mmCIF file of C-alpha atoms in Angstrom:
data_model
loop_
_atom_site.group_PDB
_atom_site.id
_atom_site.type_symbol
_atom_site.label_atom_id
_atom_site.label_comp_id
_atom_site.label_asym_id
_atom_site.label_seq_id
_atom_site.Cartn_x
_atom_site.Cartn_y
_atom_site.Cartn_z
ATOM 1 C CA UNK G 1 -20.018 26.142 18.992
ATOM 2 C CA UNK G 2 -20.925 28.812 16.434
ATOM 3 C CA UNK G 3 -24.523 29.737 15.868
ATOM 4 C CA UNK G 4 -26.516 28.307 12.990
ATOM 5 C CA UNK G 5 -26.578 31.665 11.270
ATOM 6 C CA UNK G 6 -22.838 32.140 11.537
ATOM 7 C CA UNK G 7 -22.006 28.722 10.145
ATOM 8 C CA UNK G 8 -24.333 29.261 7.221
ATOM 9 C CA UNK G 9 -22.754 32.649 6.571
ATOM 10 C CA UNK G 10 -19.301 31.085 6.551
ATOM 11 C CA UNK G 11 -20.452 28.595 3.958
ATOM 12 C CA UNK G 12 -22.073 31.321 1.903
ATOM 13 C CA UNK G 13 -18.845 33.284 1.830
ATOM 14 C CA UNK G 14 -16.674 30.335 0.904
ATOM 15 C CA UNK G 15 -19.085 28.994 -1.704
ATOM 16 C CA UNK G 16 -19.617 32.358 -3.324
ATOM 17 C CA UNK G 17 -15.858 32.624 -3.438
ATOM 18 C CA UNK G 18 -15.878 36.102 -1.940
ATOM 19 C CA UNK G 19 -16.287 37.165 -5.554
ATOM 20 C CA UNK G 20 -18.831 39.419 -7.234
ATOM 21 C CA UNK G 21 -19.313 42.550 -9.212
ATOM 22 C CA UNK G 22 -20.574 44.635 -6.320
ATOM 23 C CA UNK G 23 -21.120 44.602 -2.579
ATOM 24 C CA UNK G 24 -24.523 44.760 -0.934
ATOM 25 C CA UNK G 25 -25.311 46.140 2.506
ATOM 26 C CA UNK G 26 -28.508 44.860 4.145
ATOM 27 C CA UNK G 27 -30.366 44.923 7.395
ATOM 28 C CA UNK G 28 -28.397 42.385 9.479
ATOM 29 C CA UNK G 29 -31.644 40.771 10.643
ATOM 30 C CA UNK G 30 -32.868 39.904 7.154
ATOM 31 C CA UNK G 31 -31.884 36.936 5.034
ATOM 32 C CA UNK G 32 -29.670 37.238 2.019
ATOM 33 C CA UNK G 33 -26.254 38.313 0.885
ATOM 34 C CA UNK G 34 -24.500 40.810 3.168
ATOM 35 C CA UNK G 35 -21.400 41.802 1.218
ATOM 36 C CA UNK G 36 -18.898 40.649 -1.372
ATOM 37 C CA UNK G 37 -15.123 41.009 -1.397
ATOM 38 C CA UNK G 38 -13.780 41.122 -4.951
ATOM 39 C CA UNK G 39 -10.346 41.518 -6.518
ATOM 40 C CA UNK G 40 -9.491 45.013 -7.693
ATOM 41 C CA UNK G 41 -9.459 45.449 -11.498
ATOM 42 C CA UNK G 42 -5.735 44.647 -11.784
ATOM 43 C CA UNK G 43 -5.631 41.933 -9.104
ATOM 44 C CA UNK G 44 -5.734 38.192 -9.804
ATOM 45 C CA UNK G 45 -6.719 35.983 -6.872
ATOM 46 C CA UNK G 46 -9.238 33.304 -5.956
ATOM 47 C CA UNK G 47 -10.340 32.574 -2.373
ATOM 48 C CA UNK G 48 -9.413 29.270 -0.802
ATOM 49 C CA UNK G 49 -10.087 29.263 2.943
ATOM 50 C CA UNK G 50 -12.742 31.216 4.846
ATOM 51 C CA UNK G 51 -13.107 31.103 8.636
ATOM 52 C CA UNK G 52 -14.840 33.117 11.329
ATOM 53 C CA UNK G 53 -12.479 34.540 13.939
ATOM 54 C CA UNK G 54 -12.301 36.914 16.910
ATOM 55 C CA UNK G 55 -15.587 35.727 18.395
ATOM 56 C CA UNK G 56 -17.210 35.906 14.956
ATOM 57 C CA UNK G 57 -16.378 39.583 14.441
ATOM 58 C CA UNK G 58 -13.857 38.862 11.667
ATOM 59 C CA UNK G 59 -13.592 36.657 8.613
ATOM 60 C CA UNK G 60 -10.077 35.262 8.115
ATOM 61 C CA UNK G 61 -9.543 34.267 4.490
ATOM 62 C CA UNK G 62 -6.760 33.129 2.208
ATOM 63 C CA UNK G 63 -6.645 33.674 -1.536
ATOM 64 C CA UNK G 64 -4.405 31.973 -4.077
ATOM 65 C CA UNK G 65 -3.208 33.212 -7.434
ATOM 66 C CA UNK G 66 -0.843 35.770 -8.904
ATOM 67 C CA UNK G 67 -1.816 38.221 -6.152
ATOM 68 C CA UNK G 68 -2.142 35.710 -3.316
ATOM 69 C CA UNK G 69 -3.031 37.217 0.054
ATOM 70 C CA UNK G 70 -4.372 36.667 3.549
ATOM 71 C CA UNK G 71 -7.230 38.940 4.555
ATOM 72 C CA UNK G 72 -9.036 39.819 7.758
ATOM 73 C CA UNK G 73 -12.455 41.290 6.982
ATOM 74 C CA UNK G 74 -15.068 42.708 9.346
ATOM 75 C CA UNK G 75 -18.243 40.636 9.531
ATOM 76 C CA UNK G 76 -20.243 43.842 9.969
ATOM 77 C CA UNK G 77 -18.924 45.990 7.155
ATOM 78 C CA UNK G 78 -20.293 48.650 4.872
ATOM 79 C CA UNK G 79 -20.664 48.330 1.140
ATOM 80 C CA UNK G 80 -17.320 48.546 -0.686
ATOM 81 C CA UNK G 81 -15.360 48.769 2.582
ATOM 82 C CA UNK G 82 -11.740 47.607 2.278
ATOM 83 C CA UNK G 83 -10.445 44.607 4.204
ATOM 84 C CA UNK G 84 -9.366 45.539 7.704
ATOM 85 C CA UNK G 85 -5.971 43.859 7.338
ATOM 86 C CA UNK G 86 -4.203 42.395 4.314
ATOM 87 C CA UNK G 87 -0.979 40.391 4.189
ATOM 88 C CA UNK G 88 -0.041 40.182 0.525
ATOM 89 C CA UNK G 89 3.649 39.430 1.097
ATOM 90 C CA UNK G 90 3.741 36.169 3.075
ATOM 91 C CA UNK G 91 1.574 34.016 0.778
ATOM 92 C CA UNK G 92 2.767 35.634 -2.451
ATOM 93 C CA UNK G 93 6.328 34.440 -1.856
ATOM 94 C CA UNK G 94 5.205 30.863 -1.080
ATOM 95 C CA UNK G 95 4.503 27.822 -3.217
ATOM 96 C CA UNK G 96 1.148 27.555 -1.466
ATOM 97 C CA UNK G 97 -0.606 28.586 1.727
ATOM 98 C CA UNK G 98 -3.625 27.818 3.902
ATOM 99 C CA UNK G 99 -5.265 29.616 6.820
ATOM 100 C CA UNK G 100 -7.231 28.585 9.904
ATOM 101 C CA UNK G 101 -8.706 30.625 12.758
ATOM 102 C CA UNK G 102 -9.730 30.198 16.376
ATOM 103 C CA UNK G 103 -13.442 30.968 16.398
ATOM 104 C CA UNK G 104 -13.600 31.735 20.117
ATOM 105 C CA UNK G 105 -10.437 33.816 20.365
ATOM 106 C CA UNK G 106 -8.440 36.379 18.440
ATOM 107 C CA UNK G 107 -5.758 34.041 17.063
ATOM 108 C CA UNK G 108 -5.296 33.859 13.290
ATOM 109 C CA UNK G 109 -3.048 31.119 11.908
ATOM 110 C CA UNK G 110 -1.533 30.409 8.508
ATOM 111 C CA UNK G 111 0.879 27.923 6.981
ATOM 112 C CA UNK G 112 3.061 28.514 3.927
ATOM 113 C CA UNK G 113 4.955 25.990 1.838
ATOM 114 C CA UNK G 114 8.349 27.248 0.694
ATOM 115 C CA UNK G 115 11.306 25.807 -1.229
ATOM 116 C CA UNK G 116 13.974 24.169 0.921
ATOM 117 C CA UNK G 117 17.700 24.435 0.331
ATOM 118 C CA UNK G 118 17.860 20.828 -0.892
ATOM 119 C CA UNK G 119 16.487 20.209 -4.409
ATOM 120 C CA UNK G 120 13.053 18.621 -4.517
ATOM 121 C CA UNK G 121 12.228 19.459 -0.895
ATOM 122 C CA UNK G 122 10.007 22.071 0.689
ATOM 123 C CA UNK G 123 9.487 23.400 4.197
ATOM 124 C CA UNK G 124 6.286 24.346 5.984
ATOM 125 C CA UNK G 125 6.250 27.522 8.065
ATOM 126 C CA UNK G 126 3.449 28.236 10.549
ATOM 127 C CA UNK G 127 2.646 31.843 11.450
ATOM 128 C CA UNK G 128 0.371 33.151 14.176
ATOM 129 C CA UNK G 129 -1.285 36.567 14.218
ATOM 130 C CA UNK G 130 -3.412 38.277 16.833
ATOM 131 C CA UNK G 131 -6.479 40.176 15.683
ATOM 132 C CA UNK G 132 -6.447 42.146 18.939
ATOM 133 C CA UNK G 133 -2.829 43.232 18.528
ATOM 134 C CA UNK G 134 -3.432 44.101 14.887
ATOM 135 C CA UNK G 135 -6.366 46.290 15.870
ATOM 136 C CA UNK G 136 -4.187 48.175 18.352
ATOM 137 C CA UNK G 137 -1.176 48.604 16.077
ATOM 138 C CA UNK G 138 -2.981 48.896 12.760
ATOM 139 C CA UNK G 139 -0.706 46.226 11.249
ATOM 140 C CA UNK G 140 -0.983 42.476 10.806
ATOM 141 C CA UNK G 141 2.311 41.194 12.198
ATOM 142 C CA UNK G 142 3.271 37.638 13.096
ATOM 143 C CA UNK G 143 3.352 36.963 16.834
ATOM 144 C CA UNK G 144 5.415 33.813 16.333
ATOM 145 C CA UNK G 145 6.677 31.502 13.596
ATOM 146 C CA UNK G 146 7.524 27.808 13.558
ATOM 147 C CA UNK G 147 9.228 25.959 10.684
ATOM 148 C CA UNK G 148 8.738 22.223 10.264
ATOM 149 C CA UNK G 149 11.638 20.077 8.986
ATOM 150 C CA UNK G 150 12.207 19.833 5.245
ATOM 151 C CA UNK G 151 9.836 17.392 3.563
ATOM 152 C CA UNK G 152 8.504 16.443 0.145
ATOM 153 C CA UNK G 153 6.421 18.574 -2.169
ATOM 154 C CA UNK G 154 2.948 17.599 -0.872
ATOM 155 C CA UNK G 155 0.819 20.364 0.616
ATOM 156 C CA UNK G 156 1.149 20.766 4.409
ATOM 157 C CA UNK G 157 -1.937 21.006 6.604
ATOM 158 C CA UNK G 158 -2.979 23.065 9.613
ATOM 159 C CA UNK G 159 -5.762 22.755 12.209
ATOM 160 C CA UNK G 160 -6.666 24.312 15.560
ATOM 161 C CA UNK G 161 -9.144 23.996 18.384
ATOM 162 C CA UNK G 162 -11.896 26.562 18.904
ATOM 163 C CA UNK G 163 -9.918 28.625 21.422
ATOM 164 C CA UNK G 164 -6.641 28.629 19.505
ATOM 165 C CA UNK G 165 -4.815 26.992 22.411
ATOM 166 C CA UNK G 166 -3.720 23.942 20.398
ATOM 167 C CA UNK G 167 -2.424 24.167 16.828
ATOM 168 C CA UNK G 168 -1.639 21.044 14.803
ATOM 169 C CA UNK G 169 0.699 21.335 11.816
ATOM 170 C CA UNK G 170 1.612 18.424 9.562
ATOM 171 C CA UNK G 171 3.728 17.792 6.476
ATOM 172 C CA UNK G 172 4.552 14.603 4.580
ATOM 173 C CA UNK G 173 8.144 13.505 4.093
ATOM 174 C CA UNK G 174 8.068 11.640 0.792
ATOM 175 C CA UNK G 175 11.554 10.174 1.174
ATOM 176 C CA UNK G 176 11.174 8.964 4.756
ATOM 177 C CA UNK G 177 7.597 7.757 4.233
ATOM 178 C CA UNK G 178 6.409 9.581 7.354
ATOM 179 C CA UNK G 179 4.130 12.436 8.350
ATOM 180 C CA UNK G 180 5.717 15.038 10.592
ATOM 181 C CA UNK G 181 3.119 16.162 13.142
ATOM 182 C CA UNK G 182 3.764 19.009 15.550
ATOM 183 C CA UNK G 183 1.310 20.034 18.259
ATOM 184 C CA UNK G 184 2.027 23.653 19.096
ATOM 185 C CA UNK G 185 1.083 25.984 21.914
ATOM 186 C CA UNK G 186 -1.212 28.455 20.182
ATOM 187 C CA UNK G 187 0.021 31.392 22.256
ATOM 188 C CA UNK G 188 3.778 30.839 21.842
ATOM 189 C CA UNK G 189 4.356 28.344 19.040
ATOM 190 C CA UNK G 190 6.382 26.130 21.382
ATOM 191 C CA UNK G 191 5.901 22.445 20.486
ATOM 192 C CA UNK G 192 3.949 20.302 22.904
ATOM 193 C CA UNK G 193 4.745 17.210 20.874
ATOM 194 C CA UNK G 194 6.741 16.339 17.750
ATOM 195 C CA UNK G 195 6.030 13.033 16.055
ATOM 196 C CA UNK G 196 6.964 11.232 12.849
ATOM 197 C CA UNK G 197 4.060 8.961 11.943
ATOM 198 C CA UNK G 198 4.534 6.235 9.304
ATOM 199 C CA UNK G 199 2.362 6.967 6.288
ATOM 200 C CA UNK G 200 2.353 7.005 2.502
ATOM 201 C CA UNK G 201 0.782 10.468 2.286
ATOM 202 C CA UNK G 202 -0.886 13.232 4.272
ATOM 203 C CA UNK G 203 -4.577 13.041 3.412
ATOM 204 C CA UNK G 204 -6.409 14.832 6.231
ATOM 205 C CA UNK G 205 -5.834 16.607 9.559
ATOM 206 C CA UNK G 206 -8.394 17.623 12.177
ATOM 207 C CA UNK G 207 -8.551 18.880 15.785
ATOM 208 C CA UNK G 208 -11.580 18.665 18.064
ATOM 209 C CA UNK G 209 -13.062 22.012 19.053
ATOM 210 C CA UNK G 210 -12.308 21.322 22.728
ATOM 211 C CA UNK G 211 -8.723 20.335 21.862
ATOM 212 C CA UNK G 212 -9.056 16.846 23.296
ATOM 213 C CA UNK G 213 -8.353 14.891 20.125
ATOM 214 C CA UNK G 214 -6.202 15.180 17.002
ATOM 215 C CA UNK G 215 -6.798 13.013 13.927
ATOM 216 C CA UNK G 216 -4.271 12.408 11.151
ATOM 217 C CA UNK G 217 -5.024 10.464 7.985
ATOM 218 C CA UNK G 218 -1.621 9.389 6.641
ATOM 219 C CA UNK G 219 -2.370 7.529 3.436
ATOM 220 C CA UNK G 220 -3.778 4.179 4.544
ATOM 221 C CA UNK G 221 -3.170 4.832 8.243
ATOM 222 C CA UNK G 222 -5.404 6.672 10.706
ATOM 223 C CA UNK G 223 -3.893 8.060 13.903
ATOM 224 C CA UNK G 224 -5.874 9.502 16.826
ATOM 225 C CA UNK G 225 -3.868 11.335 19.489
ATOM 226 C CA UNK G 226 -4.700 13.249 22.636
ATOM 227 C CA UNK G 227 -3.702 16.874 23.238
ATOM 228 C CA UNK G 228 -0.279 15.830 24.561
ATOM 229 C CA UNK G 229 0.509 13.782 21.465
ATOM 230 C CA UNK G 230 -0.087 10.370 23.029
ATOM 231 C CA UNK G 231 -1.456 7.835 20.569
ATOM 232 C CA UNK G 232 -4.926 6.642 21.593
ATOM 233 C CA UNK G 233 -5.898 4.767 18.427
ATOM 234 C CA UNK G 234 -4.350 3.536 15.196
ATOM 235 C CA UNK G 235 -5.971 1.594 12.415
ATOM 236 C CA UNK G 236 -5.223 0.536 8.875
ATOM 237 C CA UNK G 237 -7.590 1.951 6.263
ATOM 238 C CA UNK G 238 -8.879 0.181 3.179
ATOM 239 C CA UNK G 239 -8.841 3.436 1.197
ATOM 240 C CA UNK G 240 -7.344 6.889 1.608
ATOM 241 C CA UNK G 241 -9.710 9.333 3.294
ATOM 242 C CA UNK G 242 -11.314 12.060 1.234
ATOM 243 C CA UNK G 243 -13.058 13.664 4.247
ATOM 244 C CA UNK G 244 -12.418 13.711 7.993
ATOM 245 C CA UNK G 245 -14.111 15.405 10.936
ATOM 246 C CA UNK G 246 -14.049 15.214 14.740
ATOM 247 C CA UNK G 247 -17.099 16.007 16.846
ATOM 248 C CA UNK G 248 -16.722 19.154 19.006
ATOM 249 C CA UNK G 249 -16.296 17.074 22.181
ATOM 250 C CA UNK G 250 -13.854 14.649 20.584
ATOM 251 C CA UNK G 251 -15.925 11.494 21.132
ATOM 252 C CA UNK G 252 -16.758 10.767 17.462
ATOM 253 C CA UNK G 253 -14.660 10.746 14.303
ATOM 254 C CA UNK G 254 -16.157 10.670 10.807
ATOM 255 C CA UNK G 255 -14.199 8.994 8.033
ATOM 256 C CA UNK G 256 -15.236 9.534 4.421
ATOM 257 C CA UNK G 257 -13.809 7.595 1.497
ATOM 258 C CA UNK G 258 -14.806 5.975 -1.786
ATOM 259 C CA UNK G 259 -18.184 4.280 -1.313
ATOM 260 C CA UNK G 260 -18.143 4.550 2.467
ATOM 261 C CA UNK G 261 -18.839 6.738 5.485
ATOM 262 C CA UNK G 262 -17.741 5.415 8.883
ATOM 263 C CA UNK G 263 -18.319 7.132 12.220
ATOM 264 C CA UNK G 264 -16.051 5.895 14.990
ATOM 265 C CA UNK G 265 -17.132 6.180 18.615
ATOM 266 C CA UNK G 266 -15.012 6.153 21.742
ATOM 267 C CA UNK G 267 -16.279 3.568 24.214
ATOM 268 C CA UNK G 268 -15.199 0.988 26.796
ATOM 269 C CA UNK G 269 -13.708 -1.161 24.033
ATOM 270 C CA UNK G 270 -11.844 1.768 22.543
ATOM 271 C CA UNK G 271 -12.539 3.359 19.180
ATOM 272 C CA UNK G 272 -14.971 1.216 17.211
ATOM 273 C CA UNK G 273 -17.309 1.845 14.253
ATOM 274 C CA UNK G 274 -20.645 3.137 15.476
ATOM 275 C CA UNK G 275 -22.169 3.791 12.052
ATOM 276 C CA UNK G 276 -21.157 2.414 8.667
ATOM 277 C CA UNK G 277 -22.824 3.687 5.492
ATOM 278 C CA UNK G 278 -21.936 2.086 2.164
ATOM 279 C CA UNK G 279 -22.636 3.402 -1.313
ATOM 280 C CA UNK G 280 -21.547 2.374 -4.820
ATOM 281 C CA UNK G 281 -17.818 2.694 -5.408
ATOM 282 C CA UNK G 282 -18.591 5.310 -8.058
ATOM 283 C CA UNK G 283 -19.404 7.712 -5.191
ATOM 284 C CA UNK G 284 -17.038 9.337 -2.728
ATOM 285 C CA UNK G 285 -17.560 11.408 0.422
ATOM 286 C CA UNK G 286 -16.083 14.847 -0.203
ATOM 287 C CA UNK G 287 -17.247 16.720 2.932
ATOM 288 C CA UNK G 288 -18.594 15.735 6.343
ATOM 289 C CA UNK G 289 -19.455 17.594 9.552
ATOM 290 C CA UNK G 290 -20.495 16.168 12.936
ATOM 291 C CA UNK G 291 -22.972 18.015 15.161
ATOM 292 C CA UNK G 292 -22.374 18.715 18.842
ATOM 293 C CA UNK G 293 -25.581 16.880 19.806
ATOM 294 C CA UNK G 294 -23.933 13.536 19.108
ATOM 295 C CA UNK G 295 -26.557 12.557 16.546
ATOM 296 C CA UNK G 296 -26.520 14.835 13.511
ATOM 297 C CA UNK G 297 -24.196 14.532 10.525
ATOM 298 C CA UNK G 298 -23.998 16.497 7.284
ATOM 299 C CA UNK G 299 -22.393 14.537 4.450
ATOM 300 C CA UNK G 300 -21.807 15.320 0.781
ATOM 301 C CA UNK G 301 -21.303 12.596 -1.839
ATOM 302 C CA UNK G 302 -19.899 13.037 -5.328
ATOM 303 C CA UNK G 303 -20.294 10.650 -8.260
ATOM 304 C CA UNK G 304 -16.778 11.041 -9.562
ATOM 305 C CA UNK G 305 -17.292 8.707 -12.521
ATOM 306 C CA UNK G 306 -19.368 11.367 -14.281
ATOM 307 C CA UNK G 307 -18.251 14.364 -12.217
ATOM 308 C CA UNK G 308 -21.623 16.102 -12.356
ATOM 309 C CA UNK G 309 -23.854 14.448 -9.727
ATOM 310 C CA UNK G 310 -23.681 15.629 -6.102
ATOM 311 C CA UNK G 311 -25.837 14.294 -3.261
ATOM 312 C CA UNK G 312 -26.356 16.049 0.091
ATOM 313 C CA UNK G 313 -27.605 14.301 3.232
ATOM 314 C CA UNK G 314 -28.602 15.379 6.726
ATOM 315 C CA UNK G 315 -28.506 12.312 8.957
ATOM 316 C CA UNK G 316 -29.645 11.557 12.485
ATOM 317 C CA UNK G 317 -27.440 8.632 13.436
ATOM 318 C CA UNK G 318 -27.628 6.387 10.352
ATOM 319 C CA UNK G 319 -31.026 7.641 9.167
ATOM 320 C CA UNK G 320 -31.298 10.194 6.365
ATOM 321 C CA UNK G 321 -33.811 12.834 7.493
ATOM 322 C CA UNK G 322 -33.258 15.257 4.603
ATOM 323 C CA UNK G 323 -31.488 14.999 1.268
ATOM 324 C CA UNK G 324 -31.073 16.688 -2.097
ATOM 325 C CA UNK G 325 -29.263 16.085 -5.358
ATOM 326 C CA UNK G 326 -27.687 18.427 -7.865
ATOM 327 C CA UNK G 327 -26.976 17.077 -11.349
ATOM 328 C CA UNK G 328 -25.487 18.897 -14.288
ATOM 329 C CA UNK G 329 -26.596 16.153 -16.659
ATOM 330 C CA UNK G 330 -24.720 14.703 -19.608
ATOM 331 C CA UNK G 331 -21.929 17.030 -20.643
ATOM 332 C CA UNK G 332 -22.526 19.268 -17.610
ATOM 333 C CA UNK G 333 -19.921 21.061 -15.545
ATOM 334 C CA UNK G 334 -17.800 19.134 -13.069
ATOM 335 C CA UNK G 335 -19.734 19.705 -9.839
ATOM 336 C CA UNK G 336 -17.595 18.883 -6.823
ATOM 337 C CA UNK G 337 -19.183 19.306 -3.342
ATOM 338 C CA UNK G 338 -16.654 21.144 -1.206
ATOM 339 C CA UNK G 339 -18.495 22.115 1.981
ATOM 340 C CA UNK G 340 -20.845 20.541 4.503
ATOM 341 C CA UNK G 341 -21.769 22.139 7.833
ATOM 342 C CA UNK G 342 -24.358 21.126 10.429
ATOM 343 C CA UNK G 343 -25.759 23.138 13.319
ATOM 344 C CA UNK G 344 -24.983 22.209 16.917
ATOM 345 C CA UNK G 345 -28.434 20.657 17.419
ATOM 346 C CA UNK G 346 -28.108 18.575 14.254
ATOM 347 C CA UNK G 347 -31.331 19.940 12.797
ATOM 348 C CA UNK G 348 -30.006 21.973 9.876
ATOM 349 C CA UNK G 349 -27.195 21.622 7.369
ATOM 350 C CA UNK G 350 -25.717 23.654 4.540
ATOM 351 C CA UNK G 351 -23.776 22.410 1.531
ATOM 352 C CA UNK G 352 -21.670 24.132 -1.100
ATOM 353 C CA UNK G 353 -20.493 22.900 -4.501
ATOM 354 C CA UNK G 354 -18.504 24.132 -7.460
ATOM 355 C CA UNK G 355 -21.847 24.496 -9.222
ATOM 356 C CA UNK G 356 -23.375 22.801 -12.233
ATOM 357 C CA UNK G 357 -23.920 26.012 -14.201
ATOM 358 C CA UNK G 358 -27.674 25.757 -13.752
ATOM 359 C CA UNK G 359 -28.622 25.767 -10.072
ATOM 360 C CA UNK G 360 -27.476 27.783 -7.034
ATOM 361 C CA UNK G 361 -24.200 26.647 -5.509
ATOM 362 C CA UNK G 362 -25.484 26.270 -1.930
ATOM 363 C CA UNK G 363 -28.279 24.229 -0.399
ATOM 364 C CA UNK G 364 -29.814 24.505 3.049
ATOM 365 C CA UNK G 365 -31.598 21.448 4.463
ATOM 366 C CA UNK G 366 -33.811 21.448 7.528
ATOM 367 C CA UNK G 367 -35.740 18.340 8.571
ATOM 368 C CA UNK G 368 -36.839 17.497 5.063
ATOM 369 C CA UNK G 369 -37.523 21.041 3.858
ATOM 370 C CA UNK G 370 -35.130 22.460 1.278
ATOM 371 C CA UNK G 371 -34.280 26.124 0.946
ATOM 372 C CA UNK G 372 -31.788 27.449 -1.535
ATOM 373 C CA UNK G 373 -29.415 30.383 -1.108
ATOM 374 C CA UNK G 374 -28.126 31.882 -4.356
ATOM 375 C CA UNK G 375 -24.438 32.479 -3.772
ATOM 376 C CA UNK G 376 -23.232 33.272 -7.261
ATOM 377 C CA UNK G 377 -23.666 32.286 -10.858
#
């Protein structure tokens, strides 16, 4: 489980968008912004995914736009230092791409969506890189690739466990009405399991940090599978999930949707709701994170009917122990909460939003005391 400081740094990077006019080097033991990675004057890209990798020595990030790229950046880097490795070719030739990293190992994963030979279809290609091999060779080269069967035009998804031993890749086949799920060996790319799960869409995908559980939200169907691909739980959903998370040990699953947060627990009777939180149907859960202690949960709600009100909660079981709201007011900017992270002990949580144009974009909650990190204007 990453440290509290590292998880907050990851949120800071992703919320700030890796963008800024300058980079700032600071004493690593003081609070505040460490550095900023910005596009060069003639580059056009916006960051999308940010993950710690290589035992928290690297940041593995993807950026979309005209100059789309994948970047590996040193966590401890000097002001204005270039990225250690950049792959500007793979994502630039794709319709879209996402990245994920193994926090406890050196594996760096990405998935690209590319046109298929048949009209109206796309394929999803998974690539694996090794930070250790890249450091030795000086180049970021794929260690293996795996292409999923042709599917519809929806975005594919990718997830991994903390060690990078298990990689889950999924893509929705619009015409067959199924989700193709492949569980891959993180070291070789060889499939451990290949499944076609009935579903109207691919909403969410998650893997437990210990690799014991995989969760797939396929439209109005939820599937929970073990590491070998065996189905351990299936249930019909009343609404498509907008947020999904698995606890590090794989014994809890958080389901976020319109007006509802449900936390499933694995027990003698199987997977059953342990906590159910209901809110007005004008609110939707947009981000959720389960702590390793089995009690703490960070959850972000968004009032989508006005688009400007965001609510952040740190819960211990069903009880809210700290909360905050961010409102842009009438005519304010659309303020979508995108990130929620909680520390392993469940005592602190950080949240990131698009921003309302008035307040900082990140909040840090700790047992009822609010601190704010300014991560960009």
